[in-house]
Amino acid sequence: MSTSTYDSIVIGGGPGGYTCAIRLGQLGQKTVCIEKEEVGGVCLNWGCVPSKALISMAHTYEKVKHGASIGLHADGLRLDVGEMQLWKDGIVKKQTGAVRSLLKSNRAELLYGNARVVAPDKVQVTKRDGQTETLLATKGIVIATGSSTIEIPGFKFDSKQIIGAREAVSLREIPRRLLVIGGGVIGLELGGVYQRFGSDLTVIEATSSLLPGVDSDCTAVVQKRLIKDGAKIQTNATAKGCERNSDGSISVFVETKNAESVTTQTYVADVVLVAVGMRPNGVGLGLEECGVKVERGFVPTDAFGRTNVPSIFAIGDVSGGPMLAHKAMKEGEVVAEVLAGLKMAKDWVGIPAAIFTEPEIATVGLTEAQAKEKGLSVVVGKFPFSALGRALAANATDGFFKVVAQEKTHEVLGIHIVGSSASDLINEGALAVEMHAFLEDIGLTIHAHPTFAEGLMEASMRALGHAIHVVNR
Ligand code: NAI
């Protein structure tokens, strides 16, 4: 058994881990990144990136399919699922290859194997060839082990008909009837993909609304669209179990609660996608044995990403929510700089979130409801996509921009967009929230015409009472 010494050891090669290792390499730190599956983690291999490939295909397919109203006739339109999957797999391969080469060119070593922390400065790795190696970290160990799909009782994954998101991005056939358990981000993104490809979609959601925590006006637009396209949505409902039928289908038993009664309904589906959240991967790494606090799988940290054991850090999903790749990447950069002795800490104001439903939702900062719960007096400006020339020209008029600001100071507290390209548009909002911008900062900035982004300028001006392309009431 050999021992190698590094400045820092990063466990996990997902967006948080690989970013941290690259930044450490840039800062001249001797670094190794240990990964047990493939670099890129959930995000690149079966999460963000592959799902966006399918979403973009579904979007194109739908646009062409319904193109007749704008004079686009595509008779004989046909989706080849196998070819689509090959294309998607190619994107994943290209991106994981790029990450490997970025690690290499920044002189961060990549080691494939299963890592376990055996002391506050030591990691033991069981490599792919079965050999064990002990690594010593003179500056710190970074836990970037991410999170795993939650399974629920009564729905044991079989990789074909009862599946999680990992399998759902690799289906070789479009299910005739798809039932999604969990009306959260994954459920609606992937459920929406297969609905656009022709599946009959049913969504079972335990709480009283889809996408809990997201601005309810935004969610309403997406829910309306799902229903318009034929989806059945059952809220306040819990999937209790299922039974396989002789024709190969699955009967799913769903309990629905309201103030007066509890009823059980049966839904028949060909594929059941379980998307009820992710569980942080903080257990089984030897952390607790080394004195690191682990709470329900999460590894709590301070503003520097440090756990209660000074030489051990945690970033990304395993260190707490929101479970978003971009939050993990930023934490990776912060921790790398802390380890390299630079003055750095996590002190961001807002973390944007983008949900790739139809239409997209993107948010940053406080919702109107959250601001009011905090006792803040707010002013709200809304502007519809339908009033934008660019949205009309793109045949994408669903949705709106909503800016929430302090009534007295006009400081922007939150921005919520539902509509085409919301995932890109939100980044101007993120900058505004981060810089404590005022409504006037956005409203008086000249926005290029004709663009979707003009909607954010107009919504800010509407909050001030003088938007141009809408009546200010
Ligand atoms: P989620 O937390 O977004 O949604 C899970 C939903 O399932 C919730 O609405 C919850 O109320 C519901 N639920 C829980 N137990 C249930 C039950 N037994 N029956 C019915 N409903 C039940 O989790 P999801 O969609 O699995 O996503 C996991 C994580 O991945 C999230 O943290 C999300 O932010 C992240 N993600 C982010 C994406 C993005 O940024 N675009 C894309 C995909 C995932």
Coordinates of C-alpha atoms and ligand atoms in Angstrom, one line a residue:
M1 CA 0.0 0.0 0.0
S2 CA 1.5 3.4 -1.1
T3 CA 1.0 6.9 0.4
S4 CA 0.9 10.0 -1.8
T5 CA 0.9 13.6 -0.4
Y6 CA -1.1 16.5 -1.8
D7 CA -2.0 20.0 -0.7
S8 CA -5.7 19.2 -1.1
I9 CA -7.8 16.2 -1.8
V10 CA -11.2 16.6 -3.4
I11 CA -13.7 13.7 -3.1
G12 CA -16.2 13.8 -5.9
G13 CA -15.8 15.0 -9.5
G14 CA -19.2 16.6 -10.1
P15 CA -19.6 20.3 -10.9
G16 CA -18.6 21.3 -7.3
G17 CA -15.6 18.9 -7.1
Y18 CA -14.1 19.4 -10.5
T19 CA -14.5 23.2 -10.3
C20 CA -12.8 23.2 -6.9
A21 CA -9.9 20.9 -8.3
I22 CA -9.5 23.1 -11.4
R23 CA -9.3 26.3 -9.3
L24 CA -6.9 24.7 -6.8
G25 CA -4.7 23.7 -9.8
Q26 CA -4.9 27.3 -11.1
L27 CA -3.7 28.5 -7.7
G28 CA -0.6 26.2 -7.9
Q29 CA -1.9 23.7 -5.3
K30 CA -1.0 20.0 -5.6
T31 CA -4.5 18.5 -6.0
V32 CA -6.2 15.2 -6.6
C33 CA -9.8 14.8 -7.5
I34 CA -11.3 11.3 -6.7
E35 CA -14.3 10.1 -8.6
K36 CA -16.0 6.7 -8.3
E37 CA -18.1 6.9 -11.5
E38 CA -17.4 9.6 -14.1
V39 CA -16.4 13.2 -13.9
G40 CA -19.3 15.6 -14.3
G41 CA -21.4 13.8 -11.7
V42 CA -25.2 13.8 -11.9
C43 CA -25.2 17.1 -13.8
L44 CA -23.2 16.1 -16.8
N45 CA -23.9 12.4 -16.9
W46 CA -27.6 12.1 -16.3
G47 CA -29.0 15.4 -14.9
C48 CA -28.8 19.0 -16.2
V49 CA -27.0 18.4 -19.5
P50 CA -28.6 15.3 -20.9
S51 CA -32.1 16.4 -19.8
K52 CA -31.6 19.8 -21.5
A53 CA -30.7 17.9 -24.7
L54 CA -34.0 16.1 -24.6
I55 CA -35.9 19.2 -23.6
S56 CA -34.4 21.1 -26.6
M57 CA -35.4 18.2 -28.9
A58 CA -38.9 18.1 -27.5
H59 CA -39.2 21.8 -28.0
T60 CA -38.1 21.6 -31.6
Y61 CA -40.4 18.6 -32.2
E62 CA -43.4 20.5 -30.8
K63 CA -42.6 23.7 -32.7
V64 CA -42.5 21.8 -36.0
K65 CA -45.5 19.6 -35.2
H66 CA -47.6 22.7 -34.5
G67 CA -46.0 24.8 -37.2
A68 CA -49.0 24.8 -39.5
S69 CA -50.5 27.9 -37.8
I70 CA -47.4 29.9 -38.9
G71 CA -47.1 28.2 -42.3
L72 CA -44.6 25.6 -41.4
H73 CA -45.8 22.2 -42.8
A74 CA -43.7 19.2 -42.0
D75 CA -45.7 16.2 -43.2
G76 CA -44.2 12.8 -42.1
L77 CA -42.5 14.3 -39.1
R78 CA -40.9 11.3 -37.2
L79 CA -38.9 11.0 -34.0
D80 CA -36.1 8.4 -33.9
V81 CA -35.6 7.9 -30.2
G82 CA -32.5 5.8 -30.7
E83 CA -30.8 8.4 -32.8
M84 CA -31.8 11.1 -30.4
Q85 CA -30.2 9.1 -27.5
L86 CA -27.0 8.7 -29.5
W87 CA -26.9 12.4 -30.1
K88 CA -27.5 13.1 -26.4
D89 CA -24.8 10.5 -25.3
G90 CA -22.4 12.2 -27.7
I91 CA -23.0 15.5 -25.9
V92 CA -22.3 13.9 -22.5
K93 CA -19.1 12.3 -23.8
K94 CA -17.9 15.6 -25.2
Q95 CA -18.5 17.4 -22.0
T96 CA -17.0 14.8 -19.6
G97 CA -13.9 14.7 -22.0
A98 CA -13.6 18.5 -21.7
V99 CA -13.7 18.3 -17.9
R100 CA -10.9 15.6 -17.9
S101 CA -8.8 17.7 -20.1
L102 CA -9.4 20.9 -18.1
L103 CA -8.3 19.1 -14.9
K104 CA -5.2 17.9 -16.7
S105 CA -4.3 21.2 -18.2
N106 CA -4.6 22.8 -14.8
R107 CA -2.4 20.1 -13.3
A108 CA -5.1 18.6 -11.1
E109 CA -4.8 14.8 -10.9
L110 CA -7.9 12.7 -11.5
L111 CA -8.1 9.4 -9.7
Y112 CA -10.9 6.9 -10.3
G113 CA -11.9 5.0 -7.2
N114 CA -14.0 4.9 -4.0
A115 CA -12.8 7.3 -1.3
R116 CA -13.2 7.1 2.4
V117 CA -11.9 9.6 5.0
V118 CA -9.9 7.7 7.5
A119 CA -8.4 10.7 9.5
P120 CA -8.9 14.5 9.3
D121 CA -5.9 14.6 6.9
K122 CA -6.1 11.1 5.3
V123 CA -8.2 9.5 2.6
Q124 CA -8.2 5.9 1.6
V125 CA -9.0 5.1 -2.0
T126 CA -10.1 1.7 -3.4
K127 CA -9.1 2.1 -7.1
R128 CA -10.9 0.5 -10.0
D129 CA -8.3 -2.2 -10.1
G130 CA -9.1 -3.1 -6.5
Q131 CA -5.8 -1.7 -5.2
T132 CA -5.9 0.5 -2.1
E133 CA -4.0 3.7 -1.8
T134 CA -3.7 6.2 1.2
L135 CA -3.5 9.9 0.4
L136 CA -2.4 12.6 2.7
A137 CA -3.7 16.2 2.5
T138 CA -1.5 18.8 4.1
K139 CA -4.1 21.6 3.7
G140 CA -7.5 20.1 3.5
I141 CA -10.0 17.5 2.2
V142 CA -13.0 18.7 0.3
I143 CA -16.2 16.6 0.4
A144 CA -18.1 17.1 -2.9
T145 CA -20.1 13.8 -3.0
G146 CA -23.4 15.3 -4.2
S147 CA -26.8 13.6 -3.7
S148 CA -28.7 10.5 -4.8
T149 CA -32.2 9.8 -6.0
I150 CA -34.7 9.1 -3.2
E151 CA -36.8 5.9 -3.6
I152 CA -40.1 5.6 -1.9
P153 CA -41.8 2.5 -0.4
G154 CA -43.9 0.4 -2.8
F155 CA -42.0 1.6 -5.9
K156 CA -38.8 -0.4 -6.2
F157 CA -36.8 0.7 -9.2
D158 CA -36.6 -1.9 -12.0
S159 CA -34.7 0.3 -14.5
K160 CA -37.5 -0.2 -17.1
Q161 CA -41.0 0.7 -15.8
I162 CA -40.4 2.1 -12.4
I163 CA -37.6 4.5 -12.8
G164 CA -35.8 7.6 -11.5
A165 CA -34.4 10.5 -13.5
R166 CA -31.2 8.6 -14.4
E167 CA -33.2 6.1 -16.4
A168 CA -35.7 8.6 -17.6
V169 CA -33.1 10.5 -19.7
S170 CA -32.2 7.2 -21.5
L171 CA -35.6 5.7 -22.4
R172 CA -35.5 3.9 -25.8
E173 CA -39.2 4.2 -26.3
I174 CA -41.7 6.9 -25.7
P175 CA -44.1 5.6 -23.0
R176 CA -47.8 5.6 -24.0
R177 CA -48.9 6.5 -20.4
L178 CA -46.3 8.1 -18.1
L179 CA -47.1 8.7 -14.4
V180 CA -44.8 11.0 -12.5
I181 CA -44.6 10.9 -8.7
G182 CA -43.5 14.3 -7.6
G183 CA -44.5 17.6 -9.3
G184 CA -41.1 19.2 -8.6
V185 CA -38.3 20.2 -11.0
I186 CA -37.4 16.8 -12.4
G187 CA -41.0 15.6 -12.6
L188 CA -42.2 18.6 -14.6
E189 CA -39.1 18.9 -16.8
L190 CA -38.9 15.2 -17.9
G191 CA -42.7 14.7 -17.7
G192 CA -43.0 17.6 -20.1
V193 CA -40.5 16.1 -22.5
Y194 CA -42.4 12.9 -22.9
Q195 CA -45.7 14.7 -23.0
R196 CA -44.4 16.7 -26.0
F197 CA -43.2 13.5 -27.6
G198 CA -46.8 12.1 -27.2
S199 CA -47.1 10.4 -23.8
D200 CA -50.3 10.8 -21.8
L201 CA -48.9 12.5 -18.6
T202 CA -50.2 12.2 -15.1
V203 CA -48.5 14.1 -12.2
I204 CA -49.0 13.1 -8.6
E205 CA -47.9 15.8 -6.2
A206 CA -48.0 15.5 -2.4
T207 CA -48.4 19.2 -1.5
S208 CA -51.1 21.6 -2.6
S209 CA -49.2 22.9 -5.6
L210 CA -46.7 22.0 -8.3
L211 CA -43.1 23.3 -7.8
P212 CA -43.5 24.1 -4.1
G213 CA -41.5 27.2 -3.1
V214 CA -41.6 28.8 -6.6
D215 CA -43.6 32.0 -7.2
S216 CA -47.2 30.7 -7.5
D217 CA -48.1 33.1 -10.4
C218 CA -45.2 31.5 -12.4
T219 CA -46.3 28.0 -11.5
A220 CA -49.8 28.7 -12.6
V221 CA -48.7 29.5 -16.2
V222 CA -46.8 26.1 -16.4
Q223 CA -49.7 24.2 -14.8
K224 CA -52.2 25.8 -17.3
R225 CA -50.0 24.8 -20.2
L226 CA -49.6 21.2 -19.0
I227 CA -53.4 20.8 -18.5
K228 CA -54.1 22.5 -21.9
D229 CA -51.8 19.8 -23.5
G230 CA -53.8 17.1 -21.8
A231 CA -51.9 16.3 -18.5
K232 CA -53.8 15.1 -15.5
I233 CA -52.5 16.8 -12.3
Q234 CA -53.4 15.5 -8.9
T235 CA -52.2 17.6 -5.9
N236 CA -52.5 16.8 -2.2
A237 CA -52.0 13.2 -3.4
T238 CA -49.5 10.5 -2.4
A239 CA -48.7 7.4 -4.3
K240 CA -49.1 4.5 -1.9
G241 CA -48.1 1.5 -4.0
C242 CA -48.5 -0.2 -7.3
E243 CA -49.4 -3.5 -8.9
R244 CA -48.3 -5.1 -12.2
N245 CA -51.1 -5.9 -14.6
S246 CA -51.2 -9.0 -16.9
D247 CA -51.0 -6.7 -20.0
G248 CA -47.6 -5.3 -18.7
S249 CA -49.0 -2.0 -17.5
I250 CA -48.8 -0.8 -13.9
S251 CA -51.7 0.2 -11.6
V252 CA -50.7 3.0 -9.2
F253 CA -52.7 3.6 -6.1
V254 CA -52.9 7.2 -5.1
E255 CA -54.4 8.6 -1.9
T256 CA -55.9 12.1 -2.1
K257 CA -56.6 14.1 1.0
N258 CA -58.8 17.2 1.4
A259 CA -60.3 18.8 4.5
E260 CA -63.3 16.3 4.6
S261 CA -62.1 13.0 3.2
V262 CA -59.4 10.7 2.1
T263 CA -60.0 8.9 -1.2
T264 CA -57.9 6.3 -3.1
Q265 CA -57.8 6.4 -6.9
T266 CA -56.1 4.0 -9.3
Y267 CA -54.1 5.3 -12.3
V268 CA -52.8 2.9 -15.0
A269 CA -49.4 3.7 -16.6
D270 CA -46.7 2.1 -18.7
V271 CA -43.9 3.9 -17.0
V272 CA -43.7 5.4 -13.5
L273 CA -41.1 8.1 -12.9
V274 CA -40.3 8.7 -9.2
A275 CA -39.0 12.2 -8.8
V276 CA -39.5 13.1 -5.1
G277 CA -36.2 14.7 -4.4
M278 CA -32.5 13.9 -3.8
R279 CA -30.8 12.7 -0.7
P280 CA -27.4 14.2 0.3
N281 CA -24.4 11.7 0.2
G282 CA -22.8 12.5 3.5
V283 CA -23.1 9.1 5.1
G284 CA -20.7 6.2 4.7
L285 CA -17.6 8.3 3.9
G286 CA -16.0 7.9 7.3
L287 CA -16.8 11.5 8.2
E288 CA -18.6 10.9 11.5
E289 CA -15.8 8.6 12.6
C290 CA -13.4 11.6 12.2
G291 CA -15.7 13.8 14.2
V292 CA -17.4 15.6 11.3
K293 CA -21.0 16.6 12.1
V294 CA -23.4 15.0 9.6
E295 CA -27.1 15.9 9.8
R296 CA -29.6 13.7 7.9
G297 CA -26.9 13.1 5.3
F298 CA -25.9 16.8 5.0
V299 CA -22.5 18.1 6.0
P300 CA -23.0 21.5 7.5
T301 CA -20.3 24.2 6.9
D302 CA -19.5 27.8 7.7
A303 CA -19.1 30.7 5.4
F304 CA -15.7 29.4 4.3
G305 CA -17.1 25.9 3.4
R306 CA -15.4 24.5 6.5
T307 CA -17.0 21.7 8.6
N308 CA -16.7 21.5 12.4
V309 CA -13.3 19.7 11.7
P310 CA -11.0 22.5 10.4
S311 CA -9.2 20.5 7.8
I312 CA -12.4 19.1 6.2
F313 CA -14.6 21.2 3.9
A314 CA -17.9 20.4 2.0
I315 CA -19.4 21.9 -1.1
G316 CA -22.4 21.3 -3.3
D317 CA -25.5 19.2 -2.7
V318 CA -23.9 17.4 0.3
S319 CA -23.4 20.7 2.1
G320 CA -27.0 21.7 1.9
G321 CA -29.5 23.3 -0.5
P322 CA -30.4 24.6 -2.9
M323 CA -29.2 21.5 -4.8
L324 CA -28.1 23.3 -7.9
A325 CA -24.9 22.8 -10.0
H326 CA -24.1 26.5 -10.3
K327 CA -24.2 26.9 -6.5
A328 CA -21.9 23.9 -6.1
M329 CA -19.5 25.4 -8.7
K330 CA -19.3 28.7 -6.9
E331 CA -18.8 26.9 -3.6
G332 CA -16.0 24.9 -5.2
E333 CA -14.2 28.1 -6.2
V334 CA -14.6 29.7 -2.8
V335 CA -13.2 26.7 -1.0
A336 CA -10.3 26.4 -3.4
E337 CA -9.3 30.0 -2.7
V338 CA -9.7 29.5 1.1
L339 CA -7.5 26.5 0.9
A340 CA -4.9 28.4 -1.1
G341 CA -4.8 31.1 1.6
L342 CA -6.8 33.8 -0.2
K343 CA -9.4 36.0 1.5
M344 CA -12.7 34.5 0.3
A345 CA -16.0 33.5 1.7
K346 CA -19.6 32.6 0.5
D347 CA -21.4 35.9 0.7
W348 CA -23.7 36.0 -2.3
V349 CA -27.1 37.7 -2.0
G350 CA -29.1 35.5 -4.4
I351 CA -28.8 32.1 -6.2
P352 CA -30.7 32.0 -9.4
A353 CA -32.7 28.9 -10.4
A354 CA -33.9 27.9 -13.8
I355 CA -36.6 25.3 -14.4
F356 CA -36.8 24.0 -18.0
T357 CA -40.6 23.5 -18.2
E358 CA -42.8 24.8 -21.0
P359 CA -42.6 27.7 -20.7
E360 CA -39.4 28.0 -18.6
I361 CA -39.4 29.5 -15.1
A362 CA -36.5 31.3 -13.7
T363 CA -36.2 33.1 -10.4
V364 CA -33.7 34.9 -8.1
G365 CA -34.2 36.4 -4.7
L366 CA -37.4 36.7 -2.8
T367 CA -40.9 36.0 -4.1
E368 CA -43.6 38.5 -3.4
A369 CA -45.0 36.1 -0.7
Q370 CA -41.6 35.6 0.9
A371 CA -40.9 39.4 1.1
K372 CA -44.3 40.0 2.7
E373 CA -43.7 37.1 5.2
K374 CA -40.5 39.0 6.2
G375 CA -42.7 42.0 6.9
L376 CA -41.3 44.1 4.0
S377 CA -43.5 46.6 2.2
V378 CA -43.0 45.8 -1.5
V379 CA -43.9 47.2 -4.9
V380 CA -44.3 44.8 -7.8
G381 CA -44.0 45.4 -11.5
K382 CA -45.3 42.8 -14.0
F383 CA -44.9 42.8 -17.8
P384 CA -46.3 40.2 -20.1
F385 CA -44.4 38.5 -22.9
S386 CA -47.4 39.1 -25.2
A387 CA -46.5 42.9 -25.2
L388 CA -43.0 42.2 -26.5
G389 CA -42.5 42.5 -30.3
R390 CA -39.8 39.9 -30.1
A391 CA -42.1 37.4 -28.3
L392 CA -44.8 37.9 -30.9
A393 CA -42.2 37.4 -33.7
A394 CA -41.0 34.2 -32.0
N395 CA -44.6 32.9 -31.5
A396 CA -43.8 32.7 -27.8
T397 CA -46.2 35.0 -26.0
D398 CA -47.0 32.9 -22.8
G399 CA -45.7 34.3 -19.5
F400 CA -44.5 37.4 -17.8
F401 CA -41.7 39.2 -16.0
K402 CA -42.2 40.1 -12.3
V403 CA -40.0 42.4 -10.3
V404 CA -40.3 42.6 -6.5
A405 CA -38.7 45.6 -4.9
Q406 CA -38.7 47.5 -1.5
E407 CA -41.5 50.0 -1.7
K408 CA -39.5 52.8 -0.1
T409 CA -36.0 52.4 -1.4
H410 CA -36.9 50.6 -4.8
E411 CA -34.1 48.1 -4.1
V412 CA -34.8 45.0 -6.2
L413 CA -35.5 42.0 -3.9
G414 CA -36.5 39.3 -6.4
I415 CA -37.1 38.7 -10.1
H416 CA -39.4 35.9 -11.4
I417 CA -39.8 35.2 -15.0
V418 CA -42.0 32.6 -16.7
G419 CA -41.7 32.5 -20.5
S420 CA -39.4 31.8 -23.4
S421 CA -35.6 32.0 -22.6
A422 CA -36.3 32.7 -18.9
S423 CA -33.3 30.6 -18.0
D424 CA -31.0 33.0 -19.8
L425 CA -32.9 36.2 -19.0
I426 CA -32.6 35.6 -15.2
N427 CA -28.9 36.3 -15.2
E428 CA -29.5 40.0 -15.6
G429 CA -31.8 39.6 -12.6
A430 CA -29.1 37.8 -10.7
L431 CA -26.7 40.6 -11.3
A432 CA -29.3 43.2 -10.2
V433 CA -30.0 41.3 -6.9
E434 CA -26.3 40.7 -6.2
M435 CA -25.5 44.4 -6.7
H436 CA -28.5 45.5 -4.7
A437 CA -29.7 47.4 -7.8
F438 CA -32.7 49.7 -7.7
L439 CA -35.7 49.5 -10.1
E440 CA -34.2 52.6 -11.8
D441 CA -31.0 50.8 -12.5
I442 CA -32.8 48.2 -14.6
G443 CA -35.5 50.5 -15.9
L444 CA -33.1 53.2 -17.1
T445 CA -30.6 50.9 -18.7
I446 CA -31.1 50.9 -22.5
H447 CA -32.1 47.3 -23.5
A448 CA -31.6 46.3 -27.1
H449 CA -34.7 46.1 -29.2
P450 CA -36.3 43.8 -30.2
T451 CA -35.3 41.4 -27.5
F452 CA -37.0 39.4 -24.7
A453 CA -34.8 41.1 -22.1
E454 CA -36.8 44.4 -22.7
G455 CA -39.5 42.7 -20.6
L456 CA -37.3 43.1 -17.4
M457 CA -36.7 46.8 -18.2
E458 CA -40.5 47.3 -18.7
A459 CA -41.5 45.4 -15.6
S460 CA -39.1 47.6 -13.5
M461 CA -40.6 50.7 -15.1
R462 CA -44.1 49.4 -14.5
A463 CA -43.2 49.0 -10.8
L464 CA -42.4 52.7 -10.9
G465 CA -45.6 53.4 -12.7
H466 CA -44.4 54.3 -16.2
A467 CA -43.7 51.3 -18.4
I468 CA -44.2 52.3 -22.1
H469 CA -45.7 49.2 -23.8
V470 CA -48.4 48.4 -21.3
V471 CA -51.1 50.4 -19.5
N472 CA -49.7 51.3 -16.0
R473 CA -52.6 50.4 -13.7
Ligands
NAI1 P1 -38.0 18.5 -5.9 O1 -37.7 18.7 -4.5 O2 -37.9 19.6 -6.9 O3 -39.5 17.9 -6.1 C1 -40.0 16.8 -5.5 C2 -41.5 16.9 -5.4 O4 -42.0 15.7 -5.0 C3 -42.0 17.9 -4.4 O5 -42.9 18.8 -5.1 C4 -42.6 17.1 -3.3 O6 -43.7 17.8 -2.7 C5 -43.1 15.9 -4.1 N1 -43.2 14.6 -3.3 C6 -42.3 14.2 -2.3 N2 -42.7 13.0 -1.9 C7 -43.9 12.6 -2.6 C8 -44.7 11.5 -2.7 N3 -44.5 10.5 -1.9 N4 -45.8 11.5 -3.5 C9 -46.0 12.6 -4.3 N5 -45.2 13.7 -4.3 C10 -44.1 13.7 -3.5 O7 -37.1 17.2 -6.4 P2 -36.7 16.6 -7.8 O8 -37.7 17.1 -8.8 O9 -36.6 15.2 -7.6 O10 -35.3 17.3 -8.1 C11 -34.2 17.0 -7.2 C12 -33.3 18.1 -7.1 O11 -32.6 18.3 -8.3 C13 -33.9 19.4 -6.7 O12 -33.3 19.9 -5.6 C14 -33.8 20.3 -7.9 O13 -33.5 21.6 -7.6 C15 -32.6 19.7 -8.7 N6 -32.8 19.8 -10.1 C16 -32.6 21.0 -10.6 C17 -32.9 21.2 -12.0 C18 -32.7 22.6 -12.5 O14 -32.1 23.4 -11.9 N7 -33.3 22.9 -13.7 C19 -33.3 20.2 -12.9 C20 -33.5 18.9 -12.2 C21 -33.2 18.8 -10.8

